[in-house]
Amino acid sequence: MVPLYIAELRDLSEPEIERVSARAADLIAGHGDDAQYGGRHQRSARTAIAHGLAALARADGGVTALGIHACTRPHVGCPGSSNAHSSLSKNEE
């Protein structure tokens, strides 16, 4: 779901991204237990987590959480990049 939401958020303005982020944070704060343990708001809470990760993917270096790395721009050390370690010196490898 995260890649789908990244695509959906791609053309939104920063104020719109802030609204999506705030709504996701409110849902997660109020129903995060449903996301983890099941409950009436399980679907909306899990959707909010995916929306939150998609919004955070826009940050420099993206976001890594829950075993997922999401980013919208190439960056040094990106686990999704085949040349993730290309900027490391020989001593760092």
PDB file of C-alpha atoms in Angstrom:
ATOM      1  CA  MET A   1       0.000   0.000   0.000  1.00  0.00           C
ATOM      2  CA  VAL A   2       2.856   2.413   0.702  1.00  0.00           C
ATOM      3  CA  PRO A   3       4.000   2.682  -2.959  1.00  0.00           C
ATOM      4  CA  LEU A   4       0.389   3.329  -4.001  1.00  0.00           C
ATOM      5  CA  TYR A   5       0.046   6.138  -1.451  1.00  0.00           C
ATOM      6  CA  ILE A   6       3.408   7.605  -2.465  1.00  0.00           C
ATOM      7  CA  ALA A   7       2.037   7.864  -6.004  1.00  0.00           C
ATOM      8  CA  GLU A   8      -1.197   9.413  -4.725  1.00  0.00           C
ATOM      9  CA  LEU A   9       0.678  12.023  -2.671  1.00  0.00           C
ATOM     10  CA  ARG A  10       3.188  12.864  -5.407  1.00  0.00           C
ATOM     11  CA  ASP A  11       1.407  15.993  -6.689  1.00  0.00           C
ATOM     12  CA  LEU A  12       0.070  17.346  -3.405  1.00  0.00           C
ATOM     13  CA  SER A  13       1.257  20.667  -2.013  1.00  0.00           C
ATOM     14  CA  GLU A  14       3.066  20.863   1.323  1.00  0.00           C
ATOM     15  CA  PRO A  15      -0.065  22.103   3.175  1.00  0.00           C
ATOM     16  CA  GLU A  16      -1.999  19.140   1.764  1.00  0.00           C
ATOM     17  CA  ILE A  17       0.778  16.743   2.823  1.00  0.00           C
ATOM     18  CA  GLU A  18       0.649  18.263   6.305  1.00  0.00           C
ATOM     19  CA  ARG A  19      -3.102  17.604   6.478  1.00  0.00           C
ATOM     20  CA  VAL A  20      -2.628  13.978   5.351  1.00  0.00           C
ATOM     21  CA  SER A  21       0.149  13.555   7.929  1.00  0.00           C
ATOM     22  CA  ALA A  22      -1.900  15.088  10.741  1.00  0.00           C
ATOM     23  CA  ARG A  23      -4.915  12.911   9.939  1.00  0.00           C
ATOM     24  CA  ALA A  24      -2.735   9.789   9.828  1.00  0.00           C
ATOM     25  CA  ALA A  25      -1.113  10.717  13.150  1.00  0.00           C
ATOM     26  CA  ASP A  26      -4.514  11.254  14.780  1.00  0.00           C
ATOM     27  CA  LEU A  27      -5.828   7.896  13.545  1.00  0.00           C
ATOM     28  CA  ILE A  28      -2.683   6.053  14.626  1.00  0.00           C
ATOM     29  CA  ALA A  29      -2.715   7.716  18.043  1.00  0.00           C
ATOM     30  CA  GLY A  30      -6.367   6.884  18.576  1.00  0.00           C
ATOM     31  CA  HIS A  31      -6.508   3.425  17.053  1.00  0.00           C
ATOM     32  CA  GLY A  32      -2.944   2.077  16.888  1.00  0.00           C
ATOM     33  CA  ASP A  33      -3.952  -0.762  19.176  1.00  0.00           C
ATOM     34  CA  ASP A  34      -6.551  -1.839  16.608  1.00  0.00           C
ATOM     35  CA  ALA A  35      -3.841  -1.907  13.928  1.00  0.00           C
ATOM     36  CA  GLN A  36      -1.738  -4.212  16.068  1.00  0.00           C
ATOM     37  CA  TYR A  37      -4.309  -6.397  17.780  1.00  0.00           C
ATOM     38  CA  GLY A  38      -7.374  -6.154  15.542  1.00  0.00           C
ATOM     39  CA  GLY A  39     -10.524  -4.318  16.277  1.00  0.00           C
ATOM     40  CA  ARG A  40     -13.204  -2.126  14.840  1.00  0.00           C
ATOM     41  CA  HIS A  41     -10.725   0.425  13.409  1.00  0.00           C
ATOM     42  CA  GLN A  42      -8.070  -2.019  12.208  1.00  0.00           C
ATOM     43  CA  ARG A  43      -8.407  -1.160   8.519  1.00  0.00           C
ATOM     44  CA  SER A  44      -8.381   2.620   8.980  1.00  0.00           C
ATOM     45  CA  ALA A  45      -5.437   2.431  11.395  1.00  0.00           C
ATOM     46  CA  ARG A  46      -3.357   0.317   9.023  1.00  0.00           C
ATOM     47  CA  THR A  47      -4.260   2.636   6.161  1.00  0.00           C
ATOM     48  CA  ALA A  48      -3.158   5.585   8.292  1.00  0.00           C
ATOM     49  CA  ILE A  49       0.198   3.898   8.921  1.00  0.00           C
ATOM     50  CA  ALA A  50       0.675   3.444   5.160  1.00  0.00           C
ATOM     51  CA  HIS A  51      -0.302   7.092   4.523  1.00  0.00           C
ATOM     52  CA  GLY A  52       2.125   8.224   7.215  1.00  0.00           C
ATOM     53  CA  LEU A  53       4.984   6.201   5.739  1.00  0.00           C
ATOM     54  CA  ALA A  54       4.172   7.585   2.281  1.00  0.00           C
ATOM     55  CA  ALA A  55       4.312  11.141   3.612  1.00  0.00           C
ATOM     56  CA  LEU A  56       7.593  10.436   5.432  1.00  0.00           C
ATOM     57  CA  ALA A  57       9.056   8.947   2.241  1.00  0.00           C
ATOM     58  CA  ARG A  58       9.300  12.525   0.940  1.00  0.00           C
ATOM     59  CA  ALA A  59      11.881  13.415   3.614  1.00  0.00           C
ATOM     60  CA  ASP A  60      15.598  13.411   2.798  1.00  0.00           C
ATOM     61  CA  GLY A  61      16.722   9.794   3.070  1.00  0.00           C
ATOM     62  CA  GLY A  62      13.149   8.529   3.158  1.00  0.00           C
ATOM     63  CA  VAL A  63      11.867   6.453   6.052  1.00  0.00           C
ATOM     64  CA  THR A  64      12.541   2.960   7.345  1.00  0.00           C
ATOM     65  CA  ALA A  65       9.979   1.427   9.704  1.00  0.00           C
ATOM     66  CA  LEU A  66       8.261  -1.910  10.235  1.00  0.00           C
ATOM     67  CA  GLY A  67      10.669  -3.594   7.835  1.00  0.00           C
ATOM     68  CA  ILE A  68       9.807  -1.143   5.048  1.00  0.00           C
ATOM     69  CA  HIS A  69      12.085   1.442   3.453  1.00  0.00           C
ATOM     70  CA  ALA A  70      10.255   4.074   1.430  1.00  0.00           C
ATOM     71  CA  CYS A  71      11.807   7.032  -0.352  1.00  0.00           C
ATOM     72  CA  THR A  72      10.944   9.241  -3.283  1.00  0.00           C
ATOM     73  CA  ARG A  73      14.471  10.291  -4.286  1.00  0.00           C
ATOM     74  CA  PRO A  74      17.736   8.382  -4.665  1.00  0.00           C
ATOM     75  CA  HIS A  75      20.081   8.785  -1.709  1.00  0.00           C
ATOM     76  CA  VAL A  76      23.299   7.405  -0.298  1.00  0.00           C
ATOM     77  CA  GLY A  77      22.760   4.137   1.569  1.00  0.00           C
ATOM     78  CA  CYS A  78      19.320   3.451   0.110  1.00  0.00           C
ATOM     79  CA  PRO A  79      18.543  -0.251   0.599  1.00  0.00           C
ATOM     80  CA  GLY A  80      16.505  -0.215  -2.610  1.00  0.00           C
ATOM     81  CA  SER A  81      19.448   0.959  -4.688  1.00  0.00           C
ATOM     82  CA  SER A  82      21.890  -1.445  -6.310  1.00  0.00           C
ATOM     83  CA  ASN A  83      24.697   1.057  -5.685  1.00  0.00           C
ATOM     84  CA  ALA A  84      23.730   1.809  -2.082  1.00  0.00           C
ATOM     85  CA  HIS A  85      27.323   1.559  -0.923  1.00  0.00           C
ATOM     86  CA  SER A  86      28.948   3.274  -3.886  1.00  0.00           C
ATOM     87  CA  SER A  87      29.995   6.291  -1.806  1.00  0.00           C
ATOM     88  CA  LEU A  88      31.678   4.237   0.941  1.00  0.00           C
ATOM     89  CA  SER A  89      35.440   4.261   1.077  1.00  0.00           C
ATOM     90  CA  LYS A  90      37.343   0.989   1.039  1.00  0.00           C
ATOM     91  CA  ASN A  91      37.924   1.306   4.805  1.00  0.00           C
ATOM     92  CA  GLU A  92      34.195   1.572   5.510  1.00  0.00           C
ATOM     93  CA  GLU A  93      33.236  -1.560   3.566  1.00  0.00           C
TER      94      GLU A  93
END
